[in-house]
PDB file of C-alpha atoms in Angstrom:
ATOM      1  CA  UNK A  15       0.000   0.000   0.000  1.00 84.00           C
ATOM      2  CA  UNK A  16       1.218   3.484  -0.888  1.00 89.00           C
ATOM      3  CA  UNK A  17       0.697   6.373   1.507  1.00 93.00           C
ATOM      4  CA  UNK A  18       1.349  10.041   0.785  1.00 96.00           C
ATOM      5  CA  UNK A  19       2.567  12.390   3.500  1.00 95.00           C
ATOM      6  CA  UNK A  20       4.112  15.854   3.684  1.00 96.00           C
ATOM      7  CA  UNK A  21       7.890  15.954   3.494  1.00 95.00           C
ATOM      8  CA  UNK A  22      10.042  17.826   5.977  1.00 92.00           C
ATOM      9  CA  UNK A  23      13.679  18.642   6.690  1.00 94.00           C
ATOM     10  CA  UNK A  24      14.233  15.211   8.276  1.00 95.00           C
ATOM     11  CA  UNK A  25      13.614  13.664   4.835  1.00 95.00           C
ATOM     12  CA  UNK A  26      16.508  15.613   3.288  1.00 96.00           C
ATOM     13  CA  UNK A  27      19.129  12.804   3.253  1.00 95.00           C
ATOM     14  CA  UNK A  28      16.750  10.294   1.681  1.00 95.00           C
ATOM     15  CA  UNK A  29      15.373  12.834  -0.817  1.00 96.00           C
ATOM     16  CA  UNK A  30      18.860  13.816  -1.923  1.00 96.00           C
ATOM     17  CA  UNK A  31      20.005  10.192  -2.186  1.00 94.00           C
ATOM     18  CA  UNK A  32      17.012   9.266  -4.371  1.00 94.00           C
ATOM     19  CA  UNK A  33      17.462  12.333  -6.566  1.00 94.00           C
ATOM     20  CA  UNK A  34      21.121  11.406  -7.156  1.00 92.00           C
ATOM     21  CA  UNK A  35      19.978   7.994  -8.422  1.00 91.00           C
ATOM     22  CA  UNK A  36      17.243   9.432 -10.633  1.00 90.00           C
ATOM     23  CA  UNK A  37      19.154  12.230 -12.350  1.00 85.00           C
ATOM     24  CA  UNK A  38      22.683  12.741 -13.684  1.00 81.00           C
ATOM     25  CA  UNK A  39      25.152  15.232 -12.210  1.00 82.00           C
ATOM     26  CA  UNK A  40      24.276  18.743 -13.283  1.00 80.00           C
ATOM     27  CA  UNK A  41      20.566  17.900 -13.324  1.00 81.00           C
ATOM     28  CA  UNK A  42      20.236  16.389  -9.842  1.00 85.00           C
ATOM     29  CA  UNK A  43      19.701  18.911  -7.070  1.00 90.00           C
ATOM     30  CA  UNK A  44      22.259  19.715  -4.383  1.00 92.00           C
ATOM     31  CA  UNK A  45      21.464  19.107  -0.701  1.00 92.00           C
ATOM     32  CA  UNK A  46      21.368  22.895  -0.206  1.00 94.00           C
ATOM     33  CA  UNK A  47      18.783  23.308  -2.973  1.00 94.00           C
ATOM     34  CA  UNK A  48      16.579  20.666  -1.373  1.00 94.00           C
ATOM     35  CA  UNK A  49      17.044  22.260   2.045  1.00 95.00           C
ATOM     36  CA  UNK A  50      15.836  25.596   0.686  1.00 94.00           C
ATOM     37  CA  UNK A  51      12.770  23.951  -0.881  1.00 95.00           C
ATOM     38  CA  UNK A  52      11.971  21.982   2.269  1.00 94.00           C
ATOM     39  CA  UNK A  53      12.196  25.141   4.386  1.00 93.00           C
ATOM     40  CA  UNK A  54      10.188  27.260   1.926  1.00 93.00           C
ATOM     41  CA  UNK A  55       6.672  27.577   3.361  1.00 88.00           C
ATOM     42  CA  UNK A  56       5.269  28.284  -0.108  1.00 89.00           C
ATOM     43  CA  UNK A  57       6.683  25.052  -1.563  1.00 95.00           C
ATOM     44  CA  UNK A  58       5.021  21.662  -1.157  1.00 96.00           C
ATOM     45  CA  UNK A  59       6.998  18.452  -0.730  1.00 97.00           C
ATOM     46  CA  UNK A  60       5.137  15.150  -0.714  1.00 97.00           C
ATOM     47  CA  UNK A  61       6.585  11.742   0.098  1.00 97.00           C
ATOM     48  CA  UNK A  62       5.200   8.452  -1.205  1.00 96.00           C
ATOM     49  CA  UNK A  63       5.893   5.649   1.260  1.00 94.00           C
ATOM     50  CA  UNK A  64       5.483   1.954   0.602  1.00 88.00           C
ATOM     51  CA  UNK A  65       6.540  -1.019   2.691  1.00 84.00           C
ATOM     52  CA  UNK A  66       8.145   1.308   5.250  1.00 85.00           C
ATOM     53  CA  UNK A  67      10.443   3.088   2.789  1.00 89.00           C
ATOM     54  CA  UNK A  68      10.379   6.133   0.534  1.00 94.00           C
ATOM     55  CA  UNK A  69       9.064   5.050  -2.849  1.00 94.00           C
ATOM     56  CA  UNK A  70       9.311   8.567  -4.246  1.00 96.00           C
ATOM     57  CA  UNK A  71       8.710  12.249  -3.703  1.00 97.00           C
ATOM     58  CA  UNK A  72       7.510  15.330  -5.539  1.00 97.00           C
ATOM     59  CA  UNK A  73       8.033  19.038  -4.991  1.00 97.00           C
ATOM     60  CA  UNK A  74       5.925  21.950  -6.216  1.00 97.00           C
ATOM     61  CA  UNK A  75       6.472  25.672  -5.831  1.00 95.00           C
ATOM     62  CA  UNK A  76       4.548  28.759  -6.797  1.00 93.00           C
ATOM     63  CA  UNK A  77       5.143  30.049 -10.322  1.00 92.00           C
ATOM     64  CA  UNK A  78       2.708  32.940  -9.897  1.00 92.00           C
ATOM     65  CA  UNK A  79      -0.445  33.725  -7.935  1.00 93.00           C
ATOM     66  CA  UNK A  80      -2.428  31.496 -10.287  1.00 95.00           C
ATOM     67  CA  UNK A  81       0.072  28.791 -11.270  1.00 96.00           C
ATOM     68  CA  UNK A  82       2.239  26.174  -9.666  1.00 96.00           C
ATOM     69  CA  UNK A  83       5.402  24.586 -11.000  1.00 96.00           C
ATOM     70  CA  UNK A  84       6.389  21.005 -10.323  1.00 97.00           C
ATOM     71  CA  UNK A  85      10.087  21.142  -9.548  1.00 94.00           C
ATOM     72  CA  UNK A  86      10.716  17.408  -9.547  1.00 93.00           C
ATOM     73  CA  UNK A  87       9.119  14.032  -9.140  1.00 94.00           C
ATOM     74  CA  UNK A  88      11.506  11.199  -8.281  1.00 93.00           C
ATOM     75  CA  UNK A  89      10.550   7.528  -8.026  1.00 92.00           C
ATOM     76  CA  UNK A  90      12.513   4.489  -6.930  1.00 89.00           C
ATOM     77  CA  UNK A  91      12.934   2.177  -9.916  1.00 85.00           C
ATOM     78  CA  UNK A  92      11.042  -0.624  -8.141  1.00 82.00           C
ATOM     79  CA  UNK A  93       8.001   1.631  -7.637  1.00 81.00           C
ATOM     80  CA  UNK A  94       7.689   3.025 -11.157  1.00 83.00           C
ATOM     81  CA  UNK A  95       4.518   2.143 -13.055  1.00 85.00           C
ATOM     82  CA  UNK A  96       2.800   1.063  -9.830  1.00 82.00           C
ATOM     83  CA  UNK A  97       0.677   4.136  -9.148  1.00 85.00           C
ATOM     84  CA  UNK A  98       2.860   6.037  -6.681  1.00 89.00           C
ATOM     85  CA  UNK A  99       3.858   8.718  -9.200  1.00 90.00           C
ATOM     86  CA  UNK A 100       0.251   9.242 -10.248  1.00 93.00           C
ATOM     87  CA  UNK A 101      -0.773   9.573  -6.585  1.00 94.00           C
ATOM     88  CA  UNK A 102       1.950  12.162  -5.967  1.00 95.00           C
ATOM     89  CA  UNK A 103       0.861  14.185  -8.991  1.00 95.00           C
ATOM     90  CA  UNK A 104      -2.810  14.014  -7.989  1.00 96.00           C
ATOM     91  CA  UNK A 105      -1.995  15.190  -4.455  1.00 96.00           C
ATOM     92  CA  UNK A 106       0.108  18.094  -5.781  1.00 96.00           C
ATOM     93  CA  UNK A 107      -2.750  19.127  -8.052  1.00 96.00           C
ATOM     94  CA  UNK A 108      -5.197  18.952  -5.130  1.00 96.00           C
ATOM     95  CA  UNK A 109      -2.922  21.245  -3.121  1.00 96.00           C
ATOM     96  CA  UNK A 110      -2.569  23.557  -6.134  1.00 96.00           C
ATOM     97  CA  UNK A 111      -6.344  23.897  -6.399  1.00 96.00           C
ATOM     98  CA  UNK A 112      -6.553  24.705  -2.670  1.00 96.00           C
ATOM     99  CA  UNK A 113      -4.059  27.509  -3.298  1.00 95.00           C
ATOM    100  CA  UNK A 114      -6.167  28.892  -6.132  1.00 96.00           C
ATOM    101  CA  UNK A 115      -3.834  27.856  -8.923  1.00 97.00           C
ATOM    102  CA  UNK A 116      -5.492  27.485 -12.296  1.00 97.00           C
ATOM    103  CA  UNK A 117      -2.496  25.962 -14.064  1.00 97.00           C
ATOM    104  CA  UNK A 118       0.352  23.588 -13.291  1.00 97.00           C
ATOM    105  CA  UNK A 119       3.647  23.698 -15.160  1.00 97.00           C
ATOM    106  CA  UNK A 120       6.564  21.287 -15.325  1.00 97.00           C
ATOM    107  CA  UNK A 121       9.685  20.725 -17.380  1.00 96.00           C
ATOM    108  CA  UNK A 122      10.809  17.381 -18.771  1.00 95.00           C
ATOM    109  CA  UNK A 123      13.789  16.342 -20.883  1.00 93.00           C
ATOM    110  CA  UNK A 124      12.957  15.990 -24.573  1.00 93.00           C
ATOM    111  CA  UNK A 125      14.848  12.674 -24.361  1.00 91.00           C
ATOM    112  CA  UNK A 126      12.601  11.281 -21.608  1.00 90.00           C
ATOM    113  CA  UNK A 127       9.768   9.783 -23.651  1.00 92.00           C
ATOM    114  CA  UNK A 128       8.443   7.704 -20.734  1.00 90.00           C
ATOM    115  CA  UNK A 129       8.051  10.731 -18.454  1.00 92.00           C
ATOM    116  CA  UNK A 130       6.547  12.819 -21.257  1.00 95.00           C
ATOM    117  CA  UNK A 131       3.978  10.089 -21.953  1.00 95.00           C
ATOM    118  CA  UNK A 132       3.216   9.825 -18.212  1.00 94.00           C
ATOM    119  CA  UNK A 133       2.533  13.550 -17.967  1.00 96.00           C
ATOM    120  CA  UNK A 134       0.434  13.535 -21.145  1.00 97.00           C
ATOM    121  CA  UNK A 135      -1.729  10.731 -19.669  1.00 96.00           C
ATOM    122  CA  UNK A 136      -2.295  13.010 -16.670  1.00 96.00           C
ATOM    123  CA  UNK A 137      -3.537  15.812 -18.945  1.00 97.00           C
ATOM    124  CA  UNK A 138      -0.366  17.863 -19.449  1.00 98.00           C
ATOM    125  CA  UNK A 139       0.391  19.305 -22.884  1.00 97.00           C
ATOM    126  CA  UNK A 140       3.694  20.420 -24.367  1.00 96.00           C
ATOM    127  CA  UNK A 141       3.742  24.186 -24.708  1.00 94.00           C
ATOM    128  CA  UNK A 142       7.228  24.988 -25.924  1.00 94.00           C
ATOM    129  CA  UNK A 143      10.770  23.635 -26.120  1.00 93.00           C
ATOM    130  CA  UNK A 144      13.289  25.012 -23.626  1.00 94.00           C
ATOM    131  CA  UNK A 145      16.700  25.086 -25.290  1.00 93.00           C
ATOM    132  CA  UNK A 146      19.571  24.172 -22.983  1.00 88.00           C
ATOM    133  CA  UNK A 147      17.297  23.843 -19.947  1.00 86.00           C
ATOM    134  CA  UNK A 148      19.381  21.007 -18.490  1.00 85.00           C
ATOM    135  CA  UNK A 149      22.681  22.335 -19.833  1.00 79.00           C
ATOM    136  CA  UNK A 150      24.276  22.714 -23.213  1.00 81.00           C
ATOM    137  CA  UNK A 151      22.525  20.528 -25.768  1.00 80.00           C
ATOM    138  CA  UNK A 152      20.084  19.190 -23.165  1.00 86.00           C
ATOM    139  CA  UNK A 153      16.677  20.562 -24.059  1.00 91.00           C
ATOM    140  CA  UNK A 154      13.375  20.207 -22.223  1.00 94.00           C
ATOM    141  CA  UNK A 155       9.707  20.540 -22.922  1.00 95.00           C
ATOM    142  CA  UNK A 156       7.647  22.926 -20.865  1.00 96.00           C
ATOM    143  CA  UNK A 157       4.316  21.264 -20.169  1.00 97.00           C
ATOM    144  CA  UNK A 158       1.140  22.716 -18.693  1.00 97.00           C
ATOM    145  CA  UNK A 159      -2.189  21.496 -17.383  1.00 98.00           C
ATOM    146  CA  UNK A 160      -5.270  23.603 -16.741  1.00 97.00           C
ATOM    147  CA  UNK A 161      -6.748  22.706 -13.369  1.00 96.00           C
TER     148      UNK A 161
END
């Protein structure tokens, strides 16, 4: 069974460790970046737990008064395609609606077809390419969903 709970500063080591496994250097966040997000009262960090361990996490911050931006969603390999990522996204969107957001944005590597398809199944659409978003020659799609 998967449970979703708010993340806090005590989750920092596990969040950072998972992020390092999910993303390459230069794309993965630093511990300091995660600390800032975890301490930011306007950001939302959610943890998916399964079988007593962190299956994944997601972080959203405010993009504007009417829009949120999903900073990252990281899933343990063993928990991908088992519903935890969908649950995290649904919970972030619920929180976004509570905050009065009308849109949710995210960025995804143009090379990550699986993630792009996942987001499209959840109702996100590609809006524009972001040249060099992840570094030189590493482009992303900006995607948006109307809530």
